[in-house]
């Protein structure tokens, strides 16, 4: 069984994936950590902040994940290297722009990177890509709550309960505009 946890940077992927893997007795796999540790990349570029941006070798990453076997909770922004037939559920985490800004700032992201990620989230780029590949296996979860409540919702989603995806509204776009424009 493979459960994917994805969402914009700062959405709570790592926090949820670690807790969910403990609760389910699965192994936690961070895509970013695995790529860097095992050099599963083709090149290293610079992101908007001048920090390393790894061009992932998706074939090698997929092969490496297959070696893990068993029950896995895999988290990362990029998770579409896992074939749909091997995935039980994709948990897509959503949080309002204000929360994402605070979380990304606390991680040291520069304004340009924060704004590009917020824009992608507000227009649904991450979510639509995942839906196109994984279909109805994708379930949205709001992550602007306590860890216990998020974990409870995640467990319910793994058990096939559906949660509505957040349709970002005027207030969210205004928050983006205030910060980015």
Short mmCIF file of C-alpha atoms in Angstrom, two decimals:
data_model
loop_
_atom_site.label_atom_id
_atom_site.label_comp_id
_atom_site.label_asym_id
_atom_site.label_seq_id
_atom_site.Cartn_x
_atom_site.Cartn_y
_atom_site.Cartn_z
CA UNK A 1 0.00 0.00 0.00
CA UNK A 2 1.27 3.46 -0.92
CA UNK A 3 -0.30 6.67 0.35
CA UNK A 4 0.93 9.89 -1.19
CA UNK A 5 0.88 13.18 0.72
CA UNK A 6 1.25 16.28 -1.42
CA UNK A 7 0.49 19.99 -1.43
CA UNK A 8 2.18 23.35 -1.65
CA UNK A 9 5.30 24.02 0.41
CA UNK A 10 4.23 24.80 3.96
CA UNK A 11 0.98 22.87 3.71
CA UNK A 12 2.01 20.34 6.37
CA UNK A 13 3.07 17.37 4.24
CA UNK A 14 6.00 16.25 6.40
CA UNK A 15 4.15 16.67 9.69
CA UNK A 16 1.16 14.66 8.50
CA UNK A 17 3.19 12.00 6.70
CA UNK A 18 5.29 11.26 9.79
CA UNK A 19 2.25 10.98 12.05
CA UNK A 20 0.23 8.97 9.53
CA UNK A 21 3.05 6.50 8.92
CA UNK A 22 3.36 5.90 12.69
CA UNK A 23 -0.39 5.40 13.07
CA UNK A 24 -0.61 2.98 10.11
CA UNK A 25 2.67 1.17 10.81
CA UNK A 26 4.06 2.24 7.45
CA UNK A 27 7.47 3.58 6.46
CA UNK A 28 7.69 7.36 5.94
CA UNK A 29 9.52 8.44 2.78
CA UNK A 30 10.37 12.09 2.11
CA UNK A 31 10.91 12.54 -1.63
CA UNK A 32 13.21 15.54 -1.07
CA UNK A 33 15.36 13.74 1.51
CA UNK A 34 15.60 10.59 -0.62
CA UNK A 35 16.53 12.53 -3.78
CA UNK A 36 19.29 14.50 -2.04
CA UNK A 37 20.65 11.68 0.13
CA UNK A 38 20.87 9.15 -2.70
CA UNK A 39 21.69 11.65 -5.48
CA UNK A 40 18.60 10.74 -7.52
CA UNK A 41 18.84 13.88 -9.63
CA UNK A 42 20.09 14.81 -13.07
CA UNK A 43 21.20 18.36 -12.32
CA UNK A 44 21.17 21.03 -9.64
CA UNK A 45 19.84 24.44 -10.58
CA UNK A 46 19.00 27.49 -8.47
CA UNK A 47 15.49 28.40 -7.39
CA UNK A 48 14.09 31.93 -7.13
CA UNK A 49 15.95 32.40 -3.82
CA UNK A 50 19.28 31.12 -5.13
CA UNK A 51 18.97 27.86 -3.19
CA UNK A 52 19.59 24.43 -4.77
CA UNK A 53 16.77 23.09 -6.94
CA UNK A 54 17.19 19.43 -7.84
CA UNK A 55 16.14 18.20 -11.28
CA UNK A 56 14.86 14.78 -10.23
CA UNK A 57 15.63 11.63 -12.21
CA UNK A 58 12.07 10.31 -12.08
CA UNK A 59 12.96 6.85 -13.40
CA UNK A 60 15.64 6.26 -10.77
CA UNK A 61 13.37 7.69 -8.07
CA UNK A 62 10.57 5.32 -9.08
CA UNK A 63 12.97 2.35 -9.12
CA UNK A 64 14.31 3.30 -5.69
CA UNK A 65 10.83 3.57 -4.22
CA UNK A 66 9.93 0.13 -5.61
CA UNK A 67 12.88 -1.27 -3.63
CA UNK A 68 11.23 -0.10 -0.39
CA UNK A 69 8.16 -2.32 -0.78
CA UNK A 70 5.49 -2.75 1.85
CA UNK A 71 3.33 -0.02 3.31
CA UNK A 72 4.66 3.46 2.49
CA UNK A 73 3.59 7.03 3.19
CA UNK A 74 5.40 9.11 0.57
CA UNK A 75 5.44 12.88 0.89
CA UNK A 76 6.58 15.65 -1.40
CA UNK A 77 5.41 18.32 -3.80
CA UNK A 78 6.45 16.00 -6.64
CA UNK A 79 4.82 12.59 -6.16
CA UNK A 80 3.52 11.77 -9.64
CA UNK A 81 6.35 9.32 -10.31
CA UNK A 82 4.40 6.61 -8.46
CA UNK A 83 2.20 4.63 -10.88
CA UNK A 84 -1.53 5.07 -10.11
CA UNK A 85 -2.14 1.33 -9.79
CA UNK A 86 0.26 1.21 -6.81
CA UNK A 87 -1.41 4.08 -4.96
CA UNK A 88 -4.25 3.62 -2.49
CA UNK A 89 -4.86 7.33 -1.80
CA UNK A 90 -3.40 10.76 -2.53
CA UNK A 91 -3.89 13.23 0.31
CA UNK A 92 -3.62 16.78 -1.03
CA UNK A 93 -3.15 19.32 1.76
CA UNK A 94 -4.60 22.81 1.44
CA UNK A 95 -4.12 25.86 3.64
CA UNK A 96 -5.13 29.50 3.15
CA UNK A 97 -2.55 31.92 1.71
CA UNK A 98 -1.99 33.63 5.07
CA UNK A 99 -1.05 30.29 6.68
CA UNK A 100 1.18 29.27 3.77
CA UNK A 101 2.96 32.64 3.82
CA UNK A 102 3.69 32.32 7.54
CA UNK A 103 4.92 28.74 7.20
CA UNK A 104 7.11 29.42 4.14
CA UNK A 105 8.60 32.54 5.75
CA UNK A 106 9.46 30.47 8.84
CA UNK A 107 11.32 28.05 6.54
CA UNK A 108 13.36 30.91 5.08
CA UNK A 109 11.72 31.06 1.65
CA UNK A 110 12.28 34.31 -0.22
CA UNK A 111 9.29 36.38 -1.31
CA UNK A 112 9.59 35.33 -4.98
CA UNK A 113 9.40 31.63 -4.12
CA UNK A 114 6.52 32.18 -1.70
CA UNK A 115 4.58 34.10 -4.35
CA UNK A 116 5.16 31.55 -7.13
CA UNK A 117 3.98 28.75 -4.83
CA UNK A 118 0.95 30.75 -3.68
CA UNK A 119 -0.01 31.49 -7.27
CA UNK A 120 0.25 27.80 -8.20
CA UNK A 121 -1.92 26.88 -5.22
CA UNK A 122 -4.59 29.50 -5.88
CA UNK A 123 -5.00 28.51 -9.55
CA UNK A 124 -4.98 24.82 -8.61
CA UNK A 125 -1.88 23.78 -10.57
CA UNK A 126 -0.70 21.11 -8.09
CA UNK A 127 -4.17 19.76 -7.46
CA UNK A 128 -5.18 19.53 -11.14
CA UNK A 129 -1.94 17.76 -12.06
CA UNK A 130 -2.57 15.15 -9.38
CA UNK A 131 -6.23 14.72 -10.34
CA UNK A 132 -5.23 14.25 -13.97
CA UNK A 133 -2.90 11.41 -13.03
CA UNK A 134 -4.59 9.78 -10.02
CA UNK A 135 -8.26 10.63 -10.62
CA UNK A 136 -10.63 9.98 -7.75
CA UNK A 137 -7.84 8.68 -5.52
CA UNK A 138 -7.08 12.34 -4.73
CA UNK A 139 -8.67 13.65 -1.54
CA UNK A 140 -8.26 17.23 -0.31
CA UNK A 141 -7.63 17.96 3.36
CA UNK A 142 -7.45 21.38 5.01
CA UNK A 143 -4.25 21.57 7.03
CA UNK A 144 -4.82 24.84 8.92
CA UNK A 145 -5.83 22.99 12.08
CA UNK A 146 -4.15 21.02 14.83
CA UNK A 147 -2.11 17.95 13.97
CA UNK A 148 -4.49 15.59 15.79
CA UNK A 149 -7.53 16.79 13.82
CA UNK A 150 -5.58 16.66 10.54
CA UNK A 151 -4.41 13.11 11.34
CA UNK A 152 -7.97 12.05 12.17
CA UNK A 153 -9.23 13.46 8.86
CA UNK A 154 -6.38 11.78 6.99
CA UNK A 155 -7.25 8.41 8.51
CA UNK A 156 -10.88 8.92 7.53
CA UNK A 157 -9.79 9.83 3.99
CA UNK A 158 -7.61 6.72 3.72
CA UNK A 159 -10.71 4.80 4.77
CA UNK A 160 -12.51 6.28 1.73
CA UNK A 161 -14.29 9.29 3.24
CA UNK A 162 -14.38 12.24 0.84
CA UNK A 163 -13.59 15.82 1.84
CA UNK A 164 -14.35 18.80 -0.42
CA UNK A 165 -11.46 20.67 -1.97
CA UNK A 166 -11.29 24.32 -1.02
CA UNK A 167 -12.28 26.71 -3.77
CA UNK A 168 -10.18 29.77 -3.05
CA UNK A 169 -12.20 32.98 -2.99
CA UNK A 170 -11.82 36.72 -3.24
CA UNK A 171 -10.33 37.04 0.27
CA UNK A 172 -7.60 34.52 -0.56
CA UNK A 173 -6.67 36.27 -3.81
CA UNK A 174 -6.60 39.61 -1.97
CA UNK A 175 -4.20 38.12 0.61
CA UNK A 176 -1.97 36.97 -2.25
CA UNK A 177 -2.15 40.42 -3.89
CA UNK A 178 -1.33 42.23 -0.62
CA UNK A 179 1.76 40.11 -0.11
CA UNK A 180 2.99 39.58 -3.66
CA UNK A 181 1.98 42.57 -5.75
#
